[in-house]
PDB file of C-alpha atoms and ligand atoms in Angstrom:
ATOM      1  CA  MET N   1      87.731 160.135  54.980  1.00 59.00           C
ATOM      2  CA  SER N   2      84.706 158.709  57.150  1.00 75.00           C
ATOM      3  CA  ILE N   3      85.016 155.402  58.926  1.00 76.00           C
ATOM      4  CA  VAL N   4      82.247 153.995  56.507  1.00 74.00           C
ATOM      5  CA  ALA N   5      84.316 154.959  53.402  1.00 78.00           C
ATOM      6  CA  GLY N   6      87.446 153.521  54.889  1.00 78.00           C
ATOM      7  CA  ILE N   7      85.800 150.090  55.566  1.00 74.00           C
ATOM      8  CA  LEU N   8      84.256 150.181  52.028  1.00 75.00           C
ATOM      9  CA  LYS N   9      87.703 150.698  50.520  1.00 81.00           C
ATOM     10  CA  SER N  10      89.493 147.847  52.230  1.00 86.00           C
ATOM     11  CA  SER N  11      89.425 144.326  51.059  1.00 87.00           C
ATOM     12  CA  LEU N  12      88.525 143.102  54.616  1.00 88.00           C
ATOM     13  CA  GLY N  13      85.738 145.917  54.974  1.00 91.00           C
ATOM     14  CA  LYS N  14      84.248 144.932  51.500  1.00 92.00           C
ATOM     15  CA  LYS N  15      84.093 141.346  52.702  1.00 92.00           C
ATOM     16  CA  TYR N  16      82.183 142.318  55.902  1.00 93.00           C
ATOM     17  CA  VAL N  17      79.727 144.225  54.033  1.00 94.00           C
ATOM     18  CA  MET N  18      79.424 141.401  51.643  1.00 94.00           C
ATOM     19  CA  ALA N  19      78.844 139.119  54.569  1.00 94.00           C
ATOM     20  CA  GLY N  20      76.636 141.270  56.604  1.00 96.00           C
ATOM     21  CA  THR N  21      74.286 142.163  53.695  1.00 97.00           C
ATOM     22  CA  GLY N  22      74.236 138.438  52.719  1.00 96.00           C
ATOM     23  CA  VAL N  23      73.054 137.646  56.109  1.00 96.00           C
ATOM     24  CA  LEU N  24      70.149 140.145  56.094  1.00 97.00           C
ATOM     25  CA  LEU N  25      69.324 139.070  52.547  1.00 97.00           C
ATOM     26  CA  PHE N  26      69.221 135.611  54.096  1.00 97.00           C
ATOM     27  CA  LEU N  27      66.853 136.537  56.617  1.00 97.00           C
ATOM     28  CA  PHE N  28      64.509 138.231  54.304  1.00 98.00           C
ATOM     29  CA  VAL N  29      64.442 135.120  52.153  1.00 98.00           C
ATOM     30  CA  VAL N  30      63.268 133.054  55.358  1.00 98.00           C
ATOM     31  CA  GLY N  31      60.768 135.376  56.374  1.00 97.00           C
ATOM     32  CA  HIS N  32      59.339 135.729  52.707  1.00 98.00           C
ATOM     33  CA  LEU N  33      59.350 131.840  52.637  1.00 98.00           C
ATOM     34  CA  VAL N  34      57.428 131.548  55.716  1.00 98.00           C
ATOM     35  CA  GLY N  35      54.920 134.007  54.397  1.00 97.00           C
ATOM     36  CA  ASN N  36      54.636 132.311  50.913  1.00 98.00           C
ATOM     37  CA  LEU N  37      53.960 128.969  52.347  1.00 98.00           C
ATOM     38  CA  GLN N  38      50.703 130.180  53.587  1.00 98.00           C
ATOM     39  CA  VAL N  39      49.488 129.346  49.952  1.00 98.00           C
ATOM     40  CA  PHE N  40      48.938 125.851  51.400  1.00 98.00           C
ATOM     41  CA  GLY N  41      46.526 127.068  53.790  1.00 97.00           C
ATOM     42  CA  PRO N  42      42.807 128.249  52.788  1.00 96.00           C
ATOM     43  CA  PRO N  43      43.018 131.031  50.274  1.00 96.00           C
ATOM     44  CA  GLU N  44      41.904 133.824  52.915  1.00 95.00           C
ATOM     45  CA  LEU N  45      45.274 133.041  54.707  1.00 97.00           C
ATOM     46  CA  ILE N  46      47.834 134.479  52.376  1.00 97.00           C
ATOM     47  CA  ASN N  47      45.154 136.908  51.018  1.00 97.00           C
ATOM     48  CA  LYS N  48      44.699 138.461  54.902  1.00 97.00           C
ATOM     49  CA  TYR N  49      48.725 138.582  55.265  1.00 97.00           C
ATOM     50  CA  ALA N  50      49.116 140.226  51.776  1.00 97.00           C
ATOM     51  CA  HIS N  51      46.397 142.715  52.622  1.00 96.00           C
ATOM     52  CA  PHE N  52      47.843 143.246  56.024  1.00 96.00           C
ATOM     53  CA  LEU N  53      51.306 144.185  54.461  1.00 96.00           C
ATOM     54  CA  GLN N  54      49.495 146.535  51.787  1.00 93.00           C
ATOM     55  CA  SER N  55      47.563 148.227  54.515  1.00 94.00           C
ATOM     56  CA  LYS N  56      51.115 149.343  56.202  1.00 96.00           C
ATOM     57  CA  PRO N  57      52.669 151.281  53.263  1.00 96.00           C
ATOM     58  CA  LEU N  58      55.377 152.902  55.481  1.00 97.00           C
ATOM     59  CA  MET N  59      56.656 149.602  56.683  1.00 97.00           C
ATOM     60  CA  VAL N  60      56.364 148.016  53.104  1.00 97.00           C
ATOM     61  CA  TRP N  61      58.182 151.091  51.584  1.00 97.00           C
ATOM     62  CA  GLY N  62      60.874 151.072  54.494  1.00 98.00           C
ATOM     63  CA  VAL N  63      61.600 147.356  54.020  1.00 97.00           C
ATOM     64  CA  ARG N  64      61.792 147.867  50.136  1.00 97.00           C
ATOM     65  CA  LEU N  65      64.245 150.757  50.531  1.00 98.00           C
ATOM     66  CA  GLY N  66      66.391 148.822  53.059  1.00 98.00           C
ATOM     67  CA  LEU N  67      66.494 145.870  50.552  1.00 98.00           C
ATOM     68  CA  LEU N  68      67.412 148.139  47.539  1.00 97.00           C
ATOM     69  CA  VAL N  69      70.426 149.621  49.581  1.00 97.00           C
ATOM     70  CA  ILE N  70      71.385 146.155  51.002  1.00 98.00           C
ATOM     71  CA  ILE N  71      71.304 144.460  47.477  1.00 97.00           C
ATOM     72  CA  GLY N  72      73.024 147.344  46.100  1.00 96.00           C
ATOM     73  CA  LEU N  73      76.180 147.090  48.664  1.00 95.00           C
ATOM     74  CA  HIS N  74      76.008 143.233  48.332  1.00 96.00           C
ATOM     75  CA  ILE N  75      76.286 143.281  44.620  1.00 94.00           C
ATOM     76  CA  THR N  76      78.781 146.267  44.344  1.00 93.00           C
ATOM     77  CA  THR N  77      81.322 144.548  47.040  1.00 93.00           C
ATOM     78  CA  ALA N  78      80.833 141.262  45.360  1.00 90.00           C
ATOM     79  CA  VAL N  79      81.849 142.592  42.000  1.00 89.00           C
ATOM     80  CA  GLN N  80      84.534 144.698  43.277  1.00 90.00           C
ATOM     81  CA  LEU N  81      86.055 141.590  45.216  1.00 88.00           C
ATOM     82  CA  SER N  82      85.671 139.541  42.144  1.00 84.00           C
ATOM     83  CA  ALA N  83      87.527 141.931  39.834  1.00 86.00           C
ATOM     84  CA  ALA N  84      90.164 142.291  42.551  1.00 85.00           C
ATOM     85  CA  ASN N  85      90.568 138.580  42.827  1.00 79.00           C
ATOM     86  CA  LYS N  86      91.027 138.170  39.087  1.00 77.00           C
ATOM     87  CA  ALA N  87      93.319 141.454  38.811  1.00 80.00           C
ATOM     88  CA  ALA N  88      95.769 140.502  41.486  1.00 71.00           C
ATOM     89  CA  ARG N  89      96.783 137.720  43.920  1.00 57.00           C
ATOM     90  CA  PRO N  90      93.307 136.323  45.445  1.00 53.00           C
ATOM     91  CA  VAL N  91      91.955 137.969  48.752  1.00 51.00           C
ATOM     92  CA  GLY N  92      91.325 135.099  50.897  1.00 54.00           C
ATOM     93  CA  TYR N  93      88.653 134.506  53.575  1.00 53.00           C
ATOM     94  CA  THR N  94      89.556 135.874  56.979  1.00 53.00           C
ATOM     95  CA  GLY N  95      91.890 133.133  58.526  1.00 49.00           C
ATOM     96  CA  GLY N  96      92.854 131.271  55.294  1.00 49.00           C
ATOM     97  CA  GLU N  97      91.290 129.714  52.297  1.00 47.00           C
ATOM     98  CA  ALA N  98      87.503 129.175  51.636  1.00 49.00           C
ATOM     99  CA  TYR N  99      86.516 125.930  53.217  1.00 49.00           C
ATOM    100  CA  GLY N 100      83.975 123.616  51.567  1.00 50.00           C
ATOM    101  CA  SER N 101      81.690 123.430  48.517  1.00 49.00           C
ATOM    102  CA  PRO N 102      84.575 124.553  46.224  1.00 65.00           C
ATOM    103  CA  TRP N 103      82.455 123.882  43.060  1.00 74.00           C
ATOM    104  CA  GLN N 104      79.865 126.313  44.415  1.00 73.00           C
ATOM    105  CA  SER N 105      82.362 129.041  45.179  1.00 77.00           C
ATOM    106  CA  ARG N 106      83.173 129.085  41.389  1.00 80.00           C
ATOM    107  CA  TYR N 107      79.523 129.745  40.624  1.00 86.00           C
ATOM    108  CA  MET N 108      79.007 132.717  43.177  1.00 89.00           C
ATOM    109  CA  LEU N 109      79.029 135.661  40.665  1.00 87.00           C
ATOM    110  CA  MET N 110      77.144 133.788  37.946  1.00 90.00           C
ATOM    111  CA  SER N 111      74.332 132.606  40.411  1.00 93.00           C
ATOM    112  CA  GLY N 112      74.108 135.651  41.925  1.00 93.00           C
ATOM    113  CA  LEU N 113      73.335 137.706  38.705  1.00 92.00           C
ATOM    114  CA  VAL N 114      70.734 135.213  37.591  1.00 95.00           C
ATOM    115  CA  ILE N 115      69.201 135.552  40.946  1.00 96.00           C
ATOM    116  CA  LEU N 116      69.231 139.334  40.270  1.00 96.00           C
ATOM    117  CA  ALA N 117      67.557 138.644  36.866  1.00 97.00           C
ATOM    118  CA  PHE N 118      64.996 136.525  38.653  1.00 97.00           C
ATOM    119  CA  ILE N 119      64.234 139.191  41.560  1.00 97.00           C
ATOM    120  CA  ILE N 120      63.645 141.700  38.438  1.00 97.00           C
ATOM    121  CA  TYR N 121      61.221 139.388  36.640  1.00 97.00           C
ATOM    122  CA  HIS N 122      59.692 138.483  39.923  1.00 98.00           C
ATOM    123  CA  LEU N 123      58.778 141.949  41.014  1.00 97.00           C
ATOM    124  CA  ALA N 124      57.387 142.603  37.494  1.00 97.00           C
ATOM    125  CA  HIS N 125      55.359 139.551  37.836  1.00 97.00           C
ATOM    126  CA  PHE N 126      53.934 139.701  41.439  1.00 97.00           C
ATOM    127  CA  THR N 127      54.601 143.037  42.742  1.00 96.00           C
ATOM    128  CA  VAL N 128      53.895 145.511  39.729  1.00 96.00           C
ATOM    129  CA  ARG N 129      51.782 142.744  38.297  1.00 95.00           C
ATOM    130  CA  LEU N 130      52.946 143.808  34.413  1.00 95.00           C
ATOM    131  CA  PRO N 131      50.367 142.118  32.315  1.00 89.00           C
ATOM    132  CA  GLY N 132      51.872 140.344  29.200  1.00 90.00           C
ATOM    133  CA  ILE N 133      54.683 138.509  31.176  1.00 95.00           C
ATOM    134  CA  ASN N 134      52.924 136.095  33.101  1.00 94.00           C
ATOM    135  CA  GLY N 135      51.310 133.832  30.328  1.00 93.00           C
ATOM    136  CA  VAL N 136      47.880 134.596  32.120  1.00 93.00           C
ATOM    137  CA  GLY N 137      46.298 137.812  31.670  1.00 91.00           C
ATOM    138  CA  ASP N 138      46.043 141.081  33.736  1.00 92.00           C
ATOM    139  CA  PHE N 139      46.921 140.130  37.442  1.00 93.00           C
ATOM    140  CA  THR N 140      45.651 143.550  38.569  1.00 92.00           C
ATOM    141  CA  GLN N 141      41.941 142.537  37.610  1.00 91.00           C
ATOM    142  CA  ILE N 142      41.947 139.667  40.045  1.00 92.00           C
ATOM    143  CA  LYS N 143      40.029 140.526  43.304  1.00 92.00           C
ATOM    144  CA  THR N 144      38.400 138.974  46.194  1.00 92.00           C
ATOM    145  CA  VAL N 145      36.247 140.351  48.780  1.00 92.00           C
ATOM    146  CA  LEU N 146      37.660 140.143  52.546  1.00 92.00           C
ATOM    147  CA  HIS N 147      35.558 141.368  55.308  1.00 89.00           C
ATOM    148  CA  GLY N 148      33.378 143.253  52.808  1.00 91.00           C
ATOM    149  CA  GLU N 149      36.499 145.096  51.102  1.00 92.00           C
ATOM    150  CA  THR N 150      37.570 144.229  47.714  1.00 93.00           C
ATOM    151  CA  VAL N 151      41.213 143.385  47.550  1.00 94.00           C
ATOM    152  CA  PRO N 152      43.824 141.934  45.292  1.00 94.00           C
ATOM    153  CA  ASP N 153      43.393 137.956  45.294  1.00 95.00           C
ATOM    154  CA  VAL N 154      47.098 137.237  45.757  1.00 96.00           C
ATOM    155  CA  TYR N 155      46.142 133.569  46.287  1.00 97.00           C
ATOM    156  CA  ALA N 156      44.483 133.265  42.758  1.00 96.00           C
ATOM    157  CA  MET N 157      47.330 135.064  41.330  1.00 96.00           C
ATOM    158  CA  MET N 158      49.782 132.682  42.641  1.00 97.00           C
ATOM    159  CA  ILE N 159      47.949 129.469  41.620  1.00 97.00           C
ATOM    160  CA  LEU N 160      47.178 130.941  38.044  1.00 96.00           C
ATOM    161  CA  GLY N 161      50.986 132.182  37.870  1.00 96.00           C
ATOM    162  CA  PHE N 162      52.499 128.795  38.695  1.00 97.00           C
ATOM    163  CA  GLN N 163      50.155 126.885  36.241  1.00 96.00           C
ATOM    164  CA  VAL N 164      52.260 128.136  33.534  1.00 96.00           C
ATOM    165  CA  TRP N 165      54.943 125.697  32.680  1.00 97.00           C
ATOM    166  CA  TRP N 166      57.822 128.120  31.780  1.00 98.00           C
ATOM    167  CA  VAL N 167      56.965 130.309  34.887  1.00 98.00           C
ATOM    168  CA  SER N 168      57.488 127.400  37.145  1.00 98.00           C
ATOM    169  CA  ALA N 169      60.527 126.175  35.337  1.00 98.00           C
ATOM    170  CA  PHE N 170      62.160 129.493  35.478  1.00 97.00           C
ATOM    171  CA  TYR N 171      61.208 130.023  39.362  1.00 98.00           C
ATOM    172  CA  LEU N 172      62.819 126.380  39.956  1.00 98.00           C
ATOM    173  CA  VAL N 173      65.915 127.298  38.033  1.00 97.00           C
ATOM    174  CA  ALA N 174      66.236 130.486  40.364  1.00 97.00           C
ATOM    175  CA  GLN N 175      65.644 128.495  43.391  1.00 97.00           C
ATOM    176  CA  ALA N 176      68.218 126.124  42.437  1.00 97.00           C
ATOM    177  CA  LEU N 177      70.804 128.924  41.804  1.00 96.00           C
ATOM    178  CA  LEU N 178      69.711 130.341  45.310  1.00 97.00           C
ATOM    179  CA  PHE N 179      70.666 126.921  46.732  1.00 96.00           C
ATOM    180  CA  VAL N 180      74.115 127.067  45.121  1.00 94.00           C
ATOM    181  CA  HIS N 181      74.589 130.611  46.230  1.00 95.00           C
ATOM    182  CA  LEU N 182      73.256 130.091  49.706  1.00 95.00           C
ATOM    183  CA  GLY N 183      75.123 126.935  50.104  1.00 91.00           C
ATOM    184  CA  HIS N 184      78.487 128.591  49.822  1.00 91.00           C
ATOM    185  CA  GLY N 185      77.454 132.167  50.696  1.00 93.00           C
ATOM    186  CA  LEU N 186      76.175 131.277  54.177  1.00 93.00           C
ATOM    187  CA  SER N 187      79.460 129.538  55.430  1.00 91.00           C
ATOM    188  CA  SER N 188      81.717 132.107  53.653  1.00 90.00           C
ATOM    189  CA  ALA N 189      79.767 134.732  55.702  1.00 91.00           C
ATOM    190  CA  PHE N 190      80.591 133.023  59.139  1.00 90.00           C
ATOM    191  CA  GLN N 191      84.284 132.739  57.734  1.00 88.00           C
ATOM    192  CA  SER N 192      84.463 136.529  56.862  1.00 87.00           C
ATOM    193  CA  PHE N 193      83.504 137.257  60.391  1.00 85.00           C
ATOM    194  CA  GLY N 194      86.220 134.977  61.646  1.00 83.00           C
ATOM    195  CA  LEU N 195      84.027 132.289  63.247  1.00 80.00           C
ATOM    196  CA  ARG N 196      86.040 129.233  61.913  1.00 78.00           C
ATOM    197  CA  ASP N 197      87.549 127.139  64.556  1.00 80.00           C
ATOM    198  CA  HIS N 198      87.681 123.164  64.625  1.00 83.00           C
ATOM    199  CA  ILE N 199      84.855 122.895  66.963  1.00 83.00           C
ATOM    200  CA  TRP N 200      82.396 125.250  65.626  1.00 86.00           C
ATOM    201  CA  TRP N 201      83.197 125.086  61.979  1.00 88.00           C
ATOM    202  CA  PRO N 202      81.657 121.535  61.064  1.00 90.00           C
ATOM    203  CA  ARG N 203      78.393 122.549  62.978  1.00 91.00           C
ATOM    204  CA  ILE N 204      78.274 125.974  60.967  1.00 91.00           C
ATOM    205  CA  GLN N 205      78.797 123.863  57.766  1.00 91.00           C
ATOM    206  CA  PHE N 206      76.006 121.493  58.786  1.00 93.00           C
ATOM    207  CA  VAL N 207      73.546 124.280  59.796  1.00 94.00           C
ATOM    208  CA  THR N 208      74.176 126.444  56.734  1.00 94.00           C
ATOM    209  CA  LYS N 209      73.871 123.537  54.390  1.00 94.00           C
ATOM    210  CA  ALA N 210      70.703 122.485  56.188  1.00 96.00           C
ATOM    211  CA  ALA N 211      69.356 125.885  56.067  1.00 96.00           C
ATOM    212  CA  SER N 212      69.928 126.194  52.156  1.00 96.00           C
ATOM    213  CA  ILE N 213      68.350 122.793  51.329  1.00 97.00           C
ATOM    214  CA  ALA N 214      65.356 123.783  53.655  1.00 98.00           C
ATOM    215  CA  ILE N 215      65.013 126.976  51.510  1.00 98.00           C
ATOM    216  CA  PHE N 216      65.431 125.342  48.192  1.00 98.00           C
ATOM    217  CA  VAL N 217      62.778 122.513  48.944  1.00 98.00           C
ATOM    218  CA  GLY N 218      60.457 125.111  50.893  1.00 98.00           C
ATOM    219  CA  TYR N 219      60.444 127.634  47.869  1.00 98.00           C
ATOM    220  CA  SER N 220      60.404 124.810  45.251  1.00 98.00           C
ATOM    221  CA  LEU N 221      57.389 123.094  46.688  1.00 98.00           C
ATOM    222  CA  ILE N 222      55.206 126.082  45.748  1.00 98.00           C
ATOM    223  CA  PRO N 223      55.684 126.012  41.933  1.00 98.00           C
ATOM    224  CA  VAL N 224      55.873 122.130  41.903  1.00 98.00           C
ATOM    225  CA  SER N 225      52.671 121.464  43.880  1.00 97.00           C
ATOM    226  CA  ILE N 226      50.625 124.255  42.076  1.00 97.00           C
ATOM    227  CA  TYR N 227      51.996 123.008  38.659  1.00 97.00           C
ATOM    228  CA  LEU N 228      50.972 119.469  39.603  1.00 97.00           C
ATOM    229  CA  ARG N 229      47.460 120.913  40.348  1.00 96.00           C
ATOM    230  CA  LEU N 230      47.594 119.674  43.773  1.00 96.00           C
ATOM    231  CA  VAL N 231      46.703 122.967  45.244  1.00 95.00           C
ATOM    232  CA  GLY N 232      43.923 125.309  44.533  1.00 91.00           C
ATOM    233  CA  SER N 233      43.177 124.466  40.918  1.00 89.00           C
ATOM    234  CA  GLU N 234      39.385 124.686  41.451  1.00 90.00           C
ATOM    235  CA  TYR N 235      39.752 128.078  43.193  1.00 91.00           C
ATOM    236  CA  ALA N 236      41.959 129.414  40.373  1.00 87.00           C
ATOM    237  CA  ALA N 237      39.603 127.938  37.736  1.00 86.00           C
ATOM    238  CA  ASN N 238      36.929 130.521  38.948  1.00 84.00           C
ATOM    239  CA  ALA N 239      39.478 133.226  39.172  1.00 81.00           C
ATOM    240  CA  LYS N 240      40.475 132.604  35.665  1.00 80.00           C
ATOM    241  CA  THR N 241      36.779 132.563  34.507  1.00 80.00           C
ATOM    242  CA  ALA N 242      36.292 135.993  36.131  1.00 76.00           C
ATOM    243  CA  LEU N 243      39.578 137.228  34.493  1.00 78.00           C
ATOM    244  CA  VAL N 244      38.500 136.355  31.120  1.00 75.00           C
ATOM    245  CA  GLU N 245      34.844 137.690  31.757  1.00 77.00           C
ATOM    246  CA  SER N 246      36.467 141.168  32.976  1.00 74.00           C
ATOM    247  CA  ALA N 247      38.724 141.481  29.821  1.00 71.00           C
ATOM    248  CA  THR N 248      35.747 140.405  27.363  1.00 69.00           C
ATOM    249  CA  PRO N 249      33.856 143.659  27.274  1.00 58.00           C
ATOM    250  CA  ALA N 250      37.073 145.943  26.710  1.00 51.00           C
ATOM    251  CA  LYS N 251      37.882 143.524  23.624  1.00 48.00           C
ATOM    252  CA  GLU N 252      34.267 143.876  22.191  1.00 48.00           C
ATOM    253  CA  ALA N 253      34.396 147.504  22.695  1.00 44.00           C
ATOM    254  CA  LYS N 254      37.289 147.659  19.952  1.00 43.00           C
TER     255      LYS N 254
HETATM  256  C1  HEM B 301      58.188 130.086  44.992  1.00 78.41           C
HETATM  257  C2  HEM B 301      59.024 131.215  45.322  1.00 78.41           C
HETATM  258  C3  HEM B 301      58.349 132.539  45.502  1.00 78.41           C
HETATM  259  C4  HEM B 301      57.126 133.087  45.472  1.00 78.41           C
HETATM  260  C5  HEM B 301      55.659 132.119  45.300  1.00 78.41           C
HETATM  261  C6  HEM B 301      56.932 134.420  45.866  1.00 78.41           C
HETATM  262  C7  HEM B 301      55.682 135.240  45.866  1.00 78.41           C
HETATM  263  C8  HEM B 301      55.912 136.718  45.879  1.00 78.41           C
HETATM  264  C9  HEM B 301      54.652 137.402  46.095  1.00 78.41           C
HETATM  265  C10 HEM B 301      53.140 136.999  45.722  1.00 78.41           C
HETATM  266  C11 HEM B 301      55.170 138.667  46.212  1.00 78.41           C
HETATM  267  C12 HEM B 301      54.226 139.948  46.110  1.00 78.41           C
HETATM  268  C13 HEM B 301      53.593 140.363  47.437  1.00 78.41           C
HETATM  269  C14 HEM B 301      52.584 141.439  47.316  1.00 78.41           C
HETATM  270  O1  HEM B 301      52.833 142.804  46.626  1.00 78.41           O
HETATM  271  O2  HEM B 301      51.571 141.157  47.718  1.00 78.41           O
HETATM  272  C15 HEM B 301      56.419 138.597  46.331  1.00 78.41           C
HETATM  273  C16 HEM B 301      57.414 140.024  46.433  1.00 78.41           C
HETATM  274  C17 HEM B 301      58.644 139.799  46.438  1.00 78.41           C
HETATM  275  N1  HEM B 301      59.398 138.738  46.450  1.00 78.41           N
HETATM  276 FE1  HEM B 301      58.981 136.877  46.279  1.00 78.41          FE
HETATM  277  N2  HEM B 301      58.290 134.829  45.905  1.00 78.41           N
HETATM  278  C18 HEM B 301      58.993 133.790  45.649  1.00 78.41           C
HETATM  279  C19 HEM B 301      60.567 133.772  45.763  1.00 78.41           C
HETATM  280  C20 HEM B 301      61.265 134.944  46.091  1.00 78.41           C
HETATM  281  C21 HEM B 301      62.600 134.864  46.359  1.00 78.41           C
HETATM  282  C22 HEM B 301      63.451 133.572  46.030  1.00 78.41           C
HETATM  283  C23 HEM B 301      63.120 136.074  46.530  1.00 78.41           C
HETATM  284  C24 HEM B 301      64.516 136.541  46.436  1.00 78.41           C
HETATM  285  C25 HEM B 301      65.494 135.917  46.492  1.00 78.41           C
HETATM  286  C26 HEM B 301      61.849 136.998  46.416  1.00 78.41           C
HETATM  287  C27 HEM B 301      61.986 138.321  46.749  1.00 78.41           C
HETATM  288  C28 HEM B 301      60.922 139.162  46.674  1.00 78.41           C
HETATM  289  C29 HEM B 301      60.710 140.523  46.788  1.00 78.41           C
HETATM  290  C30 HEM B 301      62.228 141.424  46.923  1.00 78.41           C
HETATM  291  C31 HEM B 301      59.620 141.046  46.670  1.00 78.41           C
HETATM  292  C32 HEM B 301      58.971 142.429  46.787  1.00 78.41           C
HETATM  293  C33 HEM B 301      58.450 142.646  48.003  1.00 78.41           C
HETATM  294  C34 HEM B 301      57.881 143.875  48.130  1.00 78.41           C
HETATM  295  O3  HEM B 301      56.831 144.115  47.346  1.00 78.41           O
HETATM  296  O4  HEM B 301      58.164 144.863  48.970  1.00 78.41           O
HETATM  297  N3  HEM B 301      60.783 136.356  46.170  1.00 78.41           N
HETATM  298  N4  HEM B 301      56.999 137.434  46.164  1.00 78.41           N
END
């Protein structure tokens, strides 16, 4: 049996894998938030950023593949550990019982599964841009011109997307559950790595709580301020007119 298979078979190994993949996903969530907060700048800012990413397909597909493996490992080990906890005696965190946030710990599997459902919707919404699931129209038709090149207008897509109340509401519910998940998961990851002593533990708890609150506030600000028409509504109104006009000839041809 290889070392990797051996690690994945033991409860402690699974805990390390779940904690390690959780930390990597957390880093993605932070990076993604920083990218998305550019929506509060001029439209070209986030459009240039999105165009830069799209012009690096190797990097984008590398990250996508990596995320897929990491999410797969995180979910598999989480489900296995949860089943083992229920079936036999509880498998404790390294060094004892889980500290802090006991109510959050009870919702880890449920919040994780809702976040997974959110990610699937989110990919269909903004990455694949499936028409018919956004309450607006065909996002693939929303384009703008950057340095003489026609590119997807990610800014207009985000503004139009979050002006739909149920989309914004769903994103907010998902952010709340992400907060619950990170609130407990981050400190548990440190515990799993054995970083729990009386000097560092209160600091770790403070920093991980602050990080999960900052992530919740940062992500929630986007749908809330767009829904309240505090950001980009004039720009989006023009994009919507262009979208309706681009859809009209197709309807008339029927
Ligand atoms: C208000 C909250 C969020 C906004 C506005 C947002 C926005 C976006 C946009 C615009 C894209 C498409 C980028 C493109 O193809 O040009 C995207 C992709 C993605 N988002 Fe989010 N996102 C949000 C929250 C999240 C959260 C909380 C997660 C994870 C838990 C997440 C995970 C992803 C993933 C995995 C992708 C696919 C990246 C890829 O195409 O390779 N997003 N997001």
